[in-house]
């Protein structure tokens, strides 16, 4: 079969944005997959309860439906099938997420003034009961991880890149006379767990 014949039979991919896309379901063959960021399971409301649409999201943050609106599992199957075919990731915010740690587990009784250096970002939680700021270890881990995700690296390299940030925080903890030494290792374990969890979620 000649190339001219193939060009007649197959559509030429041209769609690089949700702007100007067909209002209904976008045919797979017209999408230029070089401009696709990821696939997305979109939750929508209806008179009979939530329904879901499989969508394609472009790099300009616009999106289009790639399948009919319907049950959750149908939308998931459509997205994951296209993800395999076109080597894309799927963002499925409908799946329940395991809570890494509770607020009580993450928050420790340290105030900003008790440390001799500033921690990354703003990892402090305000306690209205005591009228004080307290350190949130989960937030601290996310703040450290947030600086890593600025670099486009594989997840294993991102986790390895946490090392310097974690080491700096540990040194700040060790210089603080208020923190008892036996607290530092379990606190750092929580900080690292939160950082790795965030990197995994973002990847």
N, CA, C and O atoms as a DFTB+ gen file, in Angstrom:
812 C
 N C O
     1  1       0.856      -1.199       0.000
     2  2       0.000       0.000       0.000
     3  2       0.889       1.245       0.000
     4  3       1.813       1.344       0.807
     5  1       0.621       2.173      -0.880
     6  2       1.465       3.353      -1.021
     7  2       1.235       4.323       0.119
     8  3       0.225       4.264       0.819
     9  1       2.201       5.221       0.289
    10  2       2.076       6.232       1.324
    11  2       0.911       7.167       1.075
    12  3       0.264       7.619       2.020
    13  1       0.632       7.466      -0.209
    14  2      -0.491       8.348      -0.522
    15  2      -1.806       7.727      -0.102
    16  3      -2.698       8.413       0.396
    17  1      -1.925       6.396      -0.311
    18  2      -3.155       5.701       0.062
    19  2      -3.341       5.713       1.563
    20  3      -4.453       5.925       2.047
    21  1      -2.262       5.488       2.313
    22  2      -2.335       5.519       3.773
    23  2      -2.764       6.890       4.267
    24  3      -3.556       6.998       5.203
    25  1      -2.240       7.941       3.638
    26  2      -2.572       9.297       4.077
    27  2      -4.053       9.593       3.882
    28  3      -4.647      10.360       4.640
    29  1      -4.649       8.973       2.851
    30  2      -6.072       9.164       2.620
    31  2      -6.886       8.416       3.650
    32  3      -7.906       8.923       4.118
    33  1      -6.446       7.189       4.023
    34  2      -7.207       6.352       4.929
    35  2      -7.071       6.780       6.383
    36  3      -8.029       6.643       7.143
    37  1      -5.912       7.296       6.802
    38  2      -5.670       7.646       8.193
    39  2      -5.698       9.166       8.375
    40  3      -5.146       9.895       7.550
    41  1      -6.335       9.651       9.444
    42  2      -6.340      11.104       9.689
    43  2      -4.947      11.595      10.074
    44  3      -4.166      10.865      10.684
    45  1      -4.654      12.818       9.716
    46  2      -3.376      13.427      10.073
    47  2      -3.514      14.049      11.455
    48  3      -4.362      14.922      11.638
    49  1      -2.702      13.631      12.449
    50  2      -2.814      14.214      13.803
    51  2      -2.507      15.701      13.760
    52  3      -1.457      16.116      13.269
    53  1      -3.421      16.491      14.272
    54  2      -3.216      17.936      14.266
    55  2      -3.597      18.587      15.588
    56  3      -3.194      19.722      15.844
    57  1      -4.368      17.898      16.443
    58  2      -4.906      18.529      17.643
    59  2      -3.829      18.603      18.719
    60  3      -3.380      17.574      19.223
    61  1      -3.412      19.821      19.075
    62  2      -2.376      20.009      20.087
    63  2      -2.886      20.806      21.281
    64  3      -2.098      21.242      22.121
    65  1      -4.216      21.002      21.361
    66  2      -4.803      21.757      22.452
    67  2      -6.296      21.446      22.516
    68  3      -6.919      21.082      21.519
    69  1      -6.850      21.600      23.722
    70  2      -8.288      21.440      23.859
    71  2      -9.059      22.597      23.250
    72  3     -10.259      22.481      23.002
    73  1      -8.385      23.708      23.008
    74  2      -9.022      24.843      22.344
    75  2      -9.290      24.492      20.884
    76  3      -8.374      24.125      20.148
    77  1     -10.525      24.603      20.479
    78  2     -10.872      24.284      19.099
    79  2     -11.106      22.814      18.852
    80  3     -11.329      22.411      17.711
    81  1     -11.060      21.983      19.918
    82  2     -11.313      20.557      19.756
    83  2     -12.805      20.309      19.585
    84  3     -13.618      21.138      19.995
    85  1     -13.177      19.182      18.987
    86  2     -14.601      18.850      18.892
    87  2     -15.258      18.880      20.267
    88  3     -14.642      18.499      21.262
    89  1     -16.494      19.329      20.321
    90  2     -17.183      19.474      21.598
    91  2     -17.490      18.130      22.228
    92  3     -17.569      18.022      23.451
    93  1     -17.662      17.110      21.410
    94  2     -17.967      15.789      21.951
    95  2     -16.670      15.005      22.122
    96  3     -15.641      15.590      22.462
    97  1     -16.698      13.735      21.901
    98  2     -15.515      12.886      22.091
    99  2     -14.509      13.131      20.969
   100  3     -14.872      13.140      19.793
   101  1     -13.252      13.330      21.338
   102  2     -12.195      13.583      20.366
   103  2     -11.707      12.254      19.785
   104  3     -11.335      11.361      20.547
   105  1     -11.698      12.099      18.470
   106  2     -11.165      10.874      17.873
   107  2      -9.681      10.723      18.161
   108  3      -8.925      11.693      18.110
   109  1      -9.279       9.514      18.459
   110  2      -7.884       9.252      18.832
   111  2      -6.911       9.661      17.735
   112  3      -5.828      10.168      18.026
   113  1      -7.284       9.446      16.485
   114  2      -6.349       9.648      15.387
   115  2      -5.995      11.084      15.104
   116  3      -4.987      11.339      14.445
   117  1      -6.801      12.062      15.585
   118  2      -6.481      13.458      15.270
   119  2      -5.607      14.108      16.344
   120  3      -5.154      15.239      16.167
   121  1      -5.364      13.402      17.460
   122  2      -4.565      13.974      18.562
   123  2      -3.080      13.859      18.236
   124  3      -2.587      12.781      17.901
   125  1      -2.382      14.972      18.338
   126  2      -0.918      14.955      18.227
   127  2      -0.367      14.657      19.612
   128  3      -0.326      15.537      20.472
   129  1       0.055      13.424      19.826
   130  2       0.414      12.964      21.168
   131  2       1.709      13.568      21.686
   132  3       2.049      13.387      22.855
   133  1       2.429      14.276      20.842
   134  2       3.628      14.995      21.296
   135  2       3.251      16.164      22.211
   136  3       4.082      16.663      22.969
   137  1       1.980      16.595      22.129
   138  2       1.527      17.744      22.910
   139  2       0.655      17.329      24.096
   140  3       0.039      18.178      24.741
   141  1       0.602      16.038      24.381
   142  2      -0.231      15.539      25.474
   143  2       0.582      15.424      26.750
   144  3       1.653      14.816      26.758
   145  1       0.079      16.005      27.824
   146  2       0.734      15.921      29.129
   147  2       0.406      14.613      29.830
   148  3       1.306      13.902      30.278
   149  1      -0.895      14.290      29.928
   150  2      -1.322      13.072      30.621
   151  2      -2.784      12.806      30.327
   152  3      -3.464      13.614      29.693
   153  1      -3.253      11.674      30.790
   154  2      -4.667      11.336      30.723
   155  2      -5.285      11.536      32.096
   156  3      -4.595      11.452      33.112
   157  1      -6.577      11.800      32.125
   158  2      -7.200      12.275      33.357
   159  2      -8.582      11.659      33.512
   160  3      -9.393      11.701      32.587
   161  1      -8.851      11.081      34.692
   162  2     -10.186      10.601      35.028
   163  2     -10.904      11.756      35.724
   164  3     -10.582      12.112      36.858
   165  1     -11.883      12.336      35.023
   166  2     -12.569      13.532      35.501
   167  2     -13.908      13.157      36.132
   168  3     -14.747      12.529      35.487
   169  1     -14.108      13.543      37.393
   170  2     -15.383      13.310      38.059
   171  2     -16.353      14.441      37.712
   172  3     -15.996      15.618      37.751
   173  1     -17.582      14.058      37.373
   174  2     -18.601      15.034      36.999
   175  2     -19.882      14.716      37.767
   176  3     -20.087      13.589      38.217
   177  1     -20.724      15.709      37.908
   178  2     -21.980      15.520      38.622
   179  2     -23.129      15.266      37.671
   180  3     -23.104      15.704      36.520
   181  1     -24.137      14.559      38.152
   182  2     -25.362      14.338      37.388
   183  2     -26.513      14.181      38.370
   184  3     -26.300      14.098      39.579
   185  1     -27.724      14.142      37.850
   186  2     -28.902      13.988      38.709
   187  2     -28.898      12.645      39.440
   188  3     -29.489      12.511      40.512
   189  1     -28.234      11.664      38.860
   190  2     -28.199      10.321      39.453
   191  2     -26.937      10.060      40.271
   192  3     -26.686       8.925      40.674
   193  1     -26.136      11.108      40.521
   194  2     -24.903      10.921      41.269
   195  2     -23.687      11.172      40.399
   196  3     -23.824      11.607      39.255
   197  1     -22.490      10.903      40.924
   198  2     -21.277      11.188      40.155
   199  2     -21.120      10.266      38.953
   200  3     -21.416       9.073      39.019
   201  1     -20.649      10.846      37.855
   202  2     -20.256      10.097      36.666
   203  2     -18.841      10.555      36.301
   204  3     -18.335      11.532      36.854
   205  1     -18.213       9.844      35.369
   206  2     -16.796      10.088      35.125
   207  2     -16.516      10.104      33.624
   208  3     -17.144       9.388      32.844
   209  1     -15.549      10.946      33.247
   210  2     -15.176      11.079      31.844
   211  2     -13.684      10.837      31.678
   212  3     -12.889      11.405      32.426
   213  1     -13.284      10.013      30.720
   214  2     -11.860       9.887      30.403
   215  2     -11.440      11.067      29.538
   216  3     -12.099      11.382      28.547
   217  1     -10.354      11.712      29.908
   218  2      -9.948      12.941      29.210
   219  2      -8.467      12.892      28.868
   220  3      -7.682      12.184      29.499
   221  1      -8.111      13.664      27.854
   222  2      -6.725      13.899      27.508
   223  2      -6.403      15.341      27.889
   224  3      -7.187      16.247      27.605
   225  1      -5.248      15.562      28.533
   226  2      -4.839      16.891      28.976
   227  2      -3.589      17.296      28.191
   228  3      -2.609      16.552      28.137
   229  1      -3.636      18.473      27.590
   230  2      -2.517      18.955      26.791
   231  2      -1.571      19.804      27.650
   232  3      -1.889      20.166      28.783
   233  1      -0.415      20.106      27.083
   234  2       0.590      20.866      27.832
   235  2       0.155      22.300      28.128
   236  3       0.728      22.948      29.004
   237  1      -0.840      22.800      27.415
   238  2      -1.329      24.143      27.713
   239  2      -2.442      24.120      28.769
   240  3      -3.134      25.117      28.977
   241  1      -2.603      22.957      29.435
   242  2      -3.583      22.768      30.516
   243  2      -5.031      22.800      30.027
   244  3      -5.945      22.993      30.829
   245  1      -5.248      22.618      28.747
   246  2      -6.602      22.417      28.240
   247  2      -6.843      20.913      28.113
   248  3      -5.896      20.127      28.100
   249  1      -8.106      20.521      28.020
   250  2      -8.405      19.100      27.980
   251  2      -9.618      18.830      27.091
   252  3     -10.390      19.733      26.769
   253  1      -9.764      17.559      26.705
   254  2     -10.899      17.122      25.893
   255  2     -11.269      15.706      26.289
   256  3     -10.428      14.938      26.756
   257  1     -12.523      15.371      26.101
   258  2     -12.993      14.010      26.384
   259  2     -12.504      13.056      25.295
   260  3     -12.484      13.407      24.115
   261  1     -12.112      11.854      25.698
   262  2     -11.684      10.837      24.742
   263  2     -12.595       9.608      24.793
   264  3     -12.330       8.604      24.132
   265  1     -13.659       9.695      25.574
   266  2     -14.593       8.588      25.684
   267  2     -15.883       9.077      26.300
   268  3     -15.960      10.212      26.771
   269  1     -16.893       8.234      26.300
   270  2     -18.190       8.652      26.833
   271  2     -18.175       8.804      28.349
   272  3     -17.386       8.164      29.043
   273  1     -19.048       9.652      28.844
   274  2     -19.237       9.805      30.286
   275  2     -19.999       8.584      30.793
   276  3     -20.974       8.149      30.180
   277  1     -19.542       8.038      31.918
   278  2     -20.202       6.847      32.430
   279  2     -19.635       6.404      33.761
   280  3     -19.176       7.239      34.540
   281  1     -19.655       5.110      34.042
   282  2     -19.170       4.591      35.319
   283  2     -17.670       4.822      35.489
   284  3     -16.936       4.986      34.514
   285  1     -17.234       4.830      36.745
   286  2     -15.838       5.097      37.068
   287  2     -14.899       4.091      36.420
   288  3     -13.900       4.482      35.816
   289  1     -15.202       2.802      36.535
   290  2     -14.282       1.790      36.008
   291  2     -14.154       1.883      34.493
   292  3     -13.082       1.615      33.950
   293  1     -15.224       2.256      33.805
   294  2     -15.149       2.408      32.349
   295  2     -14.198       3.536      31.972
   296  3     -13.386       3.394      31.057
   297  1     -14.302       4.661      32.681
   298  2     -13.402       5.787      32.413
   299  2     -11.957       5.410      32.717
   300  3     -11.051       5.758      31.961
   301  1     -11.740       4.703      33.816
   302  2     -10.384       4.275      34.159
   303  2      -9.805       3.350      33.092
   304  3      -8.653       3.506      32.686
   305  1     -10.599       2.396      32.646
   306  2     -10.115       1.451      31.642
   307  2      -9.748       2.161      30.347
   308  3      -8.740       1.832      29.721
   309  1     -10.563       3.137      29.940
   310  2     -10.262       3.891      28.722
   311  2      -8.948       4.648      28.855
   312  3      -8.107       4.601      27.957
   313  1      -8.773       5.341      29.969
   314  2      -7.541       6.114      30.177
   315  2      -6.314       5.207      30.212
   316  3      -5.297       5.515      29.591
   317  1      -6.404       4.105      30.926
   318  2      -5.229       3.243      31.053
   319  2      -4.921       2.512      29.742
   320  3      -3.759       2.225      29.455
   321  1      -5.947       2.213      28.950
   322  2      -5.692       1.595      27.651
   323  2      -4.947       2.568      26.735
   324  3      -3.977       2.194      26.075
   325  1      -5.410       3.822      26.701
   326  2      -4.731       4.817      25.881
   327  2      -3.343       5.136      26.423
   328  3      -2.427       5.434      25.656
   329  1      -3.187       5.073      27.741
   330  2      -1.874       5.348      28.339
   331  2      -0.852       4.320      27.881
   332  3       0.298       4.665      27.608
   333  1      -1.261       3.065      27.795
   334  2      -0.349       2.014      27.337
   335  2      -0.005       2.218      25.865
   336  3       1.155       2.094      25.472
   337  1      -1.002       2.526      25.062
   338  2      -0.789       2.678      23.622
   339  2       0.129       3.863      23.319
   340  3       1.001       3.774      22.455
   341  1      -0.074       4.967      24.033
   342  2       0.635       6.209      23.690
   343  2       1.700       6.600      24.715
   344  3       2.229       7.709      24.662
   345  1       2.016       5.701      25.642
   346  2       3.087       5.925      26.616
   347  2       2.852       7.203      27.417
   348  3       3.717       8.077      27.482
   349  1       1.661       7.300      28.031
   350  2       1.290       8.457      28.844
   351  2       1.048       8.026      30.286
   352  3       0.882       6.841      30.574
   353  1       1.031       8.993      31.174
   354  2       0.648       8.729      32.554
   355  2      -0.841       9.048      32.734
   356  3      -1.447       9.750      31.925
   357  1      -1.406       8.513      33.813
   358  2      -2.812       8.743      34.131
   359  2      -2.897       9.394      35.499
   360  3      -2.316       8.901      36.465
   361  1      -3.619      10.504      35.580
   362  2      -3.900      11.129      36.869
   363  2      -5.335      10.784      37.248
   364  3      -6.291      11.244      36.624
   365  1      -5.459       9.962      38.287
   366  2      -6.771       9.482      38.717
   367  2      -7.007       9.941      40.142
   368  3      -6.667       9.235      41.091
   369  1      -7.595      11.134      40.296
   370  2      -7.803      11.708      41.618
   371  2      -8.993      11.076      42.344
   372  3      -9.286      11.430      43.485
   373  1      -9.677      10.138      41.678
   374  2     -10.831       9.501      42.303
   375  2     -10.436       8.364      43.226
   376  3     -11.241       7.919      44.044
   377  1      -9.220       7.896      43.105
   378  2      -8.796       6.772      43.949
   379  2      -8.548       7.254      45.369
   380  3      -7.940       8.307      45.566
   381  1      -9.011       6.496      46.366
   382  2      -8.759       6.906      47.756
   383  2      -7.273       6.839      48.063
   384  3      -6.575       5.937      47.599
   385  1      -6.796       7.789      48.839
   386  2      -5.375       7.856      49.177
   387  2      -5.166       7.535      50.648
   388  3      -5.908       7.988      51.521
   389  1      -4.157       6.757      50.888
   390  2      -3.827       6.412      52.261
   391  2      -3.188       7.619      52.931
   392  3      -2.260       8.224      52.394
   393  1      -3.697       7.962      54.116
   394  2      -3.129       9.084      54.853
   395  2      -1.788       8.662      55.436
   396  3      -1.688       7.663      56.149
   397  1      -0.773       9.434      55.123
   398  2       0.574       9.075      55.553
   399  2       0.708       9.144      57.067
   400  3       1.253       8.231      57.688
   401  1       0.218      10.214      57.655
   402  2       0.248      10.362      59.110
   403  2      -0.796      11.400      59.505
   404  3      -1.147      12.280      58.719
   405  1      -1.275      11.281      60.713
   406  2      -2.291      12.217      61.186
   407  2      -1.632      13.543      61.561
   408  3      -0.408      13.638      61.658
   409  1      -2.466      14.563      61.772
   410  2      -1.961      15.869      62.197
   411  2      -1.229      15.753      63.529
   412  3      -0.190      16.380      63.736
   413  1      -1.778      14.950      64.419
   414  2      -1.146      14.779      65.732
   415  2       0.209      14.106      65.612
   416  3       1.144      14.465      66.327
   417  1       0.326      13.134      64.717
   418  2       1.605      12.441      64.526
   419  2       2.639      13.328      63.855
   420  3       3.835      13.199      64.114
   421  1       2.179      14.236      62.984
   422  2       3.108      15.055      62.206
   423  2       3.599      16.283      62.958
   424  3       4.676      16.797      62.657
   425  1       2.825      16.765      63.935
   426  2       3.145      18.028      64.602
   427  2       3.929      17.798      65.881
   428  3       3.559      16.970      66.714
   429  1       5.027      18.550      66.025
   430  2       5.873      18.428      67.220
   431  2       6.001      19.799      67.880
   432  3       5.820      20.830      67.231
   433  1       6.306      19.799      69.145
   434  2       6.276      21.021      69.962
   435  2       7.585      21.796      69.862
   436  3       8.346      21.905      70.823
   437  1       7.821      22.335      68.652
   438  2       8.992      23.180      68.407
   439  2       8.501      24.470      67.748
   440  3       7.666      24.430      66.844
   441  1       9.015      25.594      68.195
   442  2       8.637      26.889      67.641
   443  2       9.766      27.434      66.766
   444  3      10.923      27.060      66.954
   445  1       9.443      28.318      65.810
   446  2      10.477      28.869      64.922
   447  2      11.625      29.532      65.673
   448  3      12.776      29.422      65.252
   449  1      11.335      30.220      66.777
   450  2      12.371      30.950      67.512
   451  2      13.360      30.019      68.204
   452  3      14.424      30.463      68.635
   453  1      13.029      28.748      68.316
   454  2      13.907      27.812      69.017
   455  2      14.976      27.214      68.111
   456  3      15.862      26.506      68.590
   457  1      14.908      27.486      66.820
   458  2      15.893      26.968      65.873
   459  2      16.851      28.081      65.469
   460  3      16.471      29.250      65.408
   461  1      18.098      27.704      65.194
   462  2      19.101      28.722      64.866
   463  2      19.195      29.000      63.369
   464  3      20.044      29.780      62.937
   465  1      18.337      28.371      62.579
   466  2      18.323      28.602      61.135
   467  2      16.904      28.347      60.624
   468  3      16.116      27.641      61.254
   469  1      16.601      28.935      59.477
   470  2      15.257      28.790      58.908
   471  2      15.128      27.447      58.196
   472  3      16.028      27.032      57.466
   473  1      14.014      26.780      58.412
   474  2      13.720      25.544      57.706
   475  2      13.146      25.867      56.326
   476  3      12.648      26.972      56.114
   477  1      13.208      24.921      55.387
   478  2      12.682      25.190      54.039
   479  2      11.198      25.516      54.056
   480  3      10.424      24.883      54.773
   481  1      10.808      26.501      53.266
   482  2       9.400      26.831      53.100
   483  2       8.751      27.340      54.371
   484  3       9.339      28.116      55.125
   485  1       7.526      26.889      54.595
   486  2       6.745      27.322      55.749
   487  2       6.090      26.101      56.410
   488  3       4.882      25.899      56.279
   489  1       6.888      25.284      57.122
   490  2       6.356      24.035      57.675
   491  2       5.746      24.184      59.063
   492  3       5.873      23.284      59.892
   493  1       5.085      25.309      59.324
   494  2       4.587      25.592      60.663
   495  2       3.054      25.561      60.690
   496  3       2.390      26.084      59.795
   497  1       2.521      24.944      61.722
   498  2       1.073      24.883      61.922
   499  2       0.711      25.725      63.142
   500  3       1.340      25.622      64.195
   501  1      -0.311      26.554      62.981
   502  2      -0.735      27.403      64.089
   503  2      -1.708      26.645      64.981
   504  3      -2.715      26.114      64.512
   505  1      -1.397      26.602      66.268
   506  2      -2.233      25.928      67.259
   507  2      -3.062      26.995      67.976
   508  3      -2.545      27.738      68.810
   509  1      -4.358      27.061      67.641
   510  2      -5.217      28.081      68.248
   511  2      -5.387      27.863      69.748
   512  3      -5.596      28.817      70.497
   513  1      -5.298      26.624      70.183
   514  2      -5.506      26.326      71.606
   515  2      -4.402      26.929      72.459
   516  3      -4.660      27.455      73.542
   517  1      -3.168      26.851      71.964
   518  2      -2.034      27.363      72.732
   519  2      -1.539      28.712      72.214
   520  3      -0.665      29.330      72.823
   521  1      -2.106      29.182      71.064
   522  2      -1.681      30.433      70.461
   523  2      -0.186      30.404      70.108
   524  3       0.550      31.362      70.343
   525  1       0.229      29.267      69.535
   526  2       1.641      29.095      69.180
   527  2       1.740      28.415      67.821
   528  3       0.827      27.714      67.385
   529  1       2.881      28.644      67.162
   530  2       3.203      27.892      65.952
   531  2       3.990      26.645      66.356
   532  3       4.871      26.708      67.213
   533  1       3.665      25.522      65.734
   534  2       4.359      24.273      66.003
   535  2       4.832      23.689      64.682
   536  3       4.235      23.936      63.634
   537  1       5.908      22.913      64.737
   538  2       6.519      22.355      63.535
   539  2       5.726      21.151      63.031
   540  3       5.428      20.229      63.790
   541  1       5.387      21.174      61.734
   542  2       4.700      20.063      61.097
   543  2       5.708      19.300      60.243
   544  3       6.168      19.800      59.216
   545  1       6.047      18.086      60.675
   546  2       7.075      17.305      59.994
   547  2       6.647      16.880      58.599
   548  3       7.481      16.796      57.698
   549  1       5.354      16.609      58.405
   550  2       4.866      16.234      57.075
   551  2       5.005      17.407      56.110
   552  3       5.435      17.230      54.970
   553  1       4.639      18.605      56.566
   554  2       4.803      19.804      55.730
   555  2       6.273      20.046      55.406
   556  3       6.614      20.444      54.292
   557  1       7.128      19.806      56.372
   558  2       8.563      19.991      56.161
   559  2       9.062      19.055      55.066
   560  3       9.839      19.469      54.205
   561  1       8.626      17.805      55.089
   562  2       9.015      16.858      54.047
   563  2       8.544      17.287      52.672
   564  3       9.278      17.163      51.692
   565  1       7.314      17.794      52.595
   566  2       6.777      18.260      51.321
   567  2       7.549      19.476      50.813
   568  3       7.799      19.604      49.615
   569  1       7.925      20.369      51.733
   570  2       8.702      21.550      51.333
   571  2      10.052      21.135      50.741
   572  3      10.494      21.706      49.744
   573  1      10.700      20.151      51.349
   574  2      11.983      19.672      50.824
   575  2      11.789      19.029      49.456
   576  3      12.569      19.263      48.532
   577  1      10.735      18.212      49.335
   578  2      10.471      17.529      48.071
   579  2      10.092      18.511      46.973
   580  3      10.411      18.291      45.805
   581  1       9.405      19.604      47.346
   582  2       8.975      20.574      46.351
   583  2      10.121      21.174      45.571
   584  3       9.962      21.504      44.396
   585  1      11.266      21.322      46.195
   586  2      12.428      21.861      45.496
   587  2      13.014      20.831      44.532
   588  3      13.632      21.194      43.531
   589  1      12.819      19.550      44.835
   590  2      13.350      18.502      43.971
   591  2      12.519      18.370      42.702
   592  3      13.074      18.139      41.628
   593  1      11.202      18.512      42.804
   594  2      10.336      18.316      41.645
   595  2      10.508      19.395      40.595
   596  3       9.973      19.273      39.493
   597  1      11.244      20.452      40.914
   598  2      11.522      21.477      39.907
   599  2      12.437      20.928      38.812
   600  3      12.465      21.458      37.701
   601  1      13.182      19.869      39.122
   602  2      14.068      19.243      38.145
   603  2      13.369      18.033      37.544
   604  3      12.767      17.238      38.265
   605  1      13.449      17.891      36.224
   606  2      12.788      16.785      35.525
   607  2      13.701      15.564      35.569
   608  3      14.500      15.345      34.658
   609  1      13.578      14.767      36.641
   610  2      14.418      13.590      36.830
   611  2      13.541      12.382      37.130
   612  3      12.409      12.541      37.588
   613  1      14.050      11.168      36.876
   614  2      13.310       9.970      37.278
   615  2      13.125       9.938      38.794
   616  3      13.881      10.565      39.536
   617  1      12.105       9.194      39.246
   618  2      11.744       9.196      40.656
   619  2      12.893       8.725      41.544
   620  3      13.081       9.266      42.634
   621  1      13.675       7.716      41.100
   622  2      14.759       7.228      41.942
   623  2      15.838       8.286      42.131
   624  3      16.439       8.383      43.201
   625  1      16.082       9.080      41.086
   626  2      17.065      10.159      41.208
   627  2      16.525      11.291      42.084
   628  3      17.283      11.925      42.817
   629  1      15.226      11.541      42.008
   630  2      14.631      12.572      42.857
   631  2      14.732      12.181      44.328
   632  3      15.051      13.017      45.173
   633  1      14.460      10.915      44.635
   634  2      14.559      10.450      46.022
   635  2      16.000      10.582      46.516
   636  3      16.236      11.011      47.646
   637  1      16.954      10.215      45.672
   638  2      18.360      10.341      46.062
   639  2      18.739      11.802      46.286
   640  3      19.570      12.110      47.140
   641  1      18.123      12.704      45.512
   642  2      18.434      14.132      45.619
   643  2      17.891      14.764      46.897
   644  3      18.217      15.911      47.202
   645  1      17.066      14.032      47.648
   646  2      16.576      14.541      48.925
   647  2      17.688      14.641      49.969
   648  3      17.559      15.382      50.943
   649  1      18.766      13.906      49.771
   650  2      19.832      13.786      50.766
   651  2      20.326      15.093      51.363
   652  3      20.307      15.243      52.584
   653  1      20.775      16.057      50.535
   654  2      21.295      17.302      51.108
   655  2      20.264      18.075      51.918
   656  3      20.588      18.606      52.981
   657  1      19.034      18.146      51.437
   658  2      17.993      18.859      52.179
   659  2      17.696      18.211      53.511
   660  3      17.538      18.901      54.518
   661  1      17.617      16.887      53.531
   662  2      17.369      16.169      54.781
   663  2      18.541      16.337      55.745
   664  3      18.344      16.504      56.948
   665  1      19.759      16.291      55.208
   666  2      20.941      16.439      56.063
   667  2      20.985      17.821      56.701
   668  3      21.366      17.962      57.863
   669  1      20.595      18.840      55.942
   670  2      20.591      20.211      56.491
   671  2      19.574      20.319      57.630
   672  3      19.869      20.906      58.671
   673  1      18.385      19.758      57.437
   674  2      17.366      19.806      58.479
   675  2      17.835      19.055      59.720
   676  3      17.637      19.521      60.842
   677  1      18.443      17.917      59.525
   678  2      18.925      17.144      60.675
   679  2      19.976      17.932      61.456
   680  3      19.994      17.901      62.687
   681  1      20.852      18.637      60.736
   682  2      21.880      19.420      61.434
   683  2      21.253      20.561      62.240
   684  3      21.738      20.901      63.320
   685  1      20.174      21.150      61.712
   686  2      19.461      22.198      62.457
   687  2      18.841      21.613      63.718
   688  3      18.908      22.220      64.787
   689  1      18.244      20.447      63.595
   690  2      17.661      19.778      64.761
   691  2      18.727      19.485      65.811
   692  3      18.500      19.688      67.004
   693  1      19.879      19.013      65.371
   694  2      20.926      18.607      66.323
   695  2      21.536      19.806      67.052
   696  3      22.046      19.666      68.164
   697  1      21.483      20.975      66.431
   698  2      22.014      22.165      67.086
   699  2      21.009      22.800      68.032
   700  3      21.353      23.709      68.787
   701  1      19.778      22.332      67.997
   702  2      18.733      22.933      68.826
   703  2      18.773      22.328      70.234
   704  3      18.567      21.123      70.380
   705  1      19.032      23.126      71.267
   706  2      19.145      22.579      72.624
   707  2      17.813      22.089      73.189
   708  3      17.788      21.352      74.174
   709  1      16.709      22.496      72.568
   710  2      15.393      22.095      73.071
   711  2      15.030      20.672      72.624
   712  3      14.261      19.987      73.298
   713  1      15.582      20.234      71.496
   714  2      15.241      18.912      70.953
   715  2      16.133      17.852      71.575
   716  3      17.356      17.921      71.457
   717  1      15.539      16.885      72.225
   718  2      16.312      15.791      72.809
   719  2      16.828      14.886      71.687
   720  3      16.097      14.602      70.738
   721  1      18.080      14.432      71.788
   722  2      18.706      13.681      70.683
   723  2      17.926      12.452      70.244
   724  3      17.929      12.120      69.059
   725  1      17.258      11.767      71.166
   726  2      16.569      10.531      70.768
   727  2      15.303      10.800      69.959
   728  3      14.705       9.863      69.430
   729  1      14.879      12.071      69.853
   730  2      13.729      12.416      69.013
   731  2      14.109      12.583      67.547
   732  3      13.261      12.455      66.664
   733  1      15.373      12.867      67.288
   734  2      15.770      13.308      65.956
   735  2      15.577      12.217      64.908
   736  3      15.031      12.488      63.838
   737  1      16.007      11.003      65.189
   738  2      15.890       9.921      64.199
   739  2      14.433       9.650      63.807
   740  3      14.138       9.596      62.613
   741  1      13.510       9.476      64.763
   742  2      12.116       9.256      64.347
   743  2      11.490      10.464      63.660
   744  3      10.653      10.301      62.772
   745  1      11.879      11.669      64.055
   746  2      11.363      12.857      63.372
   747  2      11.844      12.896      61.921
   748  3      11.067      13.183      61.011
   749  1      13.126      12.606      61.714
   750  2      13.668      12.619      60.363
   751  2      13.055      11.522      59.507
   752  3      12.897      11.694      58.298
   753  1      12.711      10.404      60.118
   754  2      12.047       9.326      59.375
   755  2      10.699       9.801      58.853
   756  3      10.316       9.471      57.731
   757  1       9.981      10.570      59.655
   758  2       8.681      11.111      59.223
   759  2       8.871      12.161      58.125
   760  3       8.102      12.199      57.165
   761  1       9.874      12.999      58.262
   762  2      10.143      14.018      57.242
   763  2      10.457      13.344      55.907
   764  3       9.933      13.733      54.864
   765  1      11.316      12.334      55.956
   766  2      11.689      11.637      54.716
   767  2      10.497      10.903      54.106
   768  3      10.307      10.926      52.890
   769  1       9.692      10.249      54.954
   770  2       8.521       9.530      54.444
   771  2       7.567      10.479      53.733
   772  3       7.027      10.139      52.681
   773  1       7.355      11.665      54.295
   774  2       6.478      12.640      53.661
   775  2       7.070      13.127      52.337
   776  3       6.342      13.306      51.361
   777  1       8.382      13.340      52.300
   778  2       9.038      13.811      51.081
   779  2       8.937      12.769      49.974
   780  3       8.605      13.099      48.835
   781  1       9.222      11.513      50.308
   782  2       9.168      10.454      49.301
   783  2       7.735      10.255      48.809
   784  3       7.509      10.045      47.618
   785  1       6.775      10.321      49.721
   786  2       5.364      10.190      49.349
   787  2       4.962      11.274      48.360
   788  3       4.260      11.009      47.384
   789  1       5.413      12.497      48.622
   790  2       5.080      13.612      47.728
   791  2       5.708      13.432      46.360
   792  3       5.047      13.658      45.346
   793  1       6.982      13.026      46.309
   794  2       7.649      12.806      45.033
   795  2       6.949      11.713      44.234
   796  3       6.768      11.834      43.022
   797  1       6.559      10.647      44.927
   798  2       5.871       9.547      44.267
   799  2       4.536      10.013      43.695
   800  3       4.162       9.645      42.581
   801  1       3.826      10.825      44.469
   802  2       2.530      11.343      44.006
   803  2       2.713      12.237      42.790
   804  3       1.937      12.149      41.838
   805  1       3.712      13.085      42.806
   806  2       3.925      14.009      41.702
   807  2       4.427      13.313      40.443
   808  3       4.212      13.806      39.335
   809  1       5.098      12.161      40.604
   810  2       5.614      11.452      39.439
   811  2       4.526      10.666      38.740
   812  3       4.790      10.006      37.734
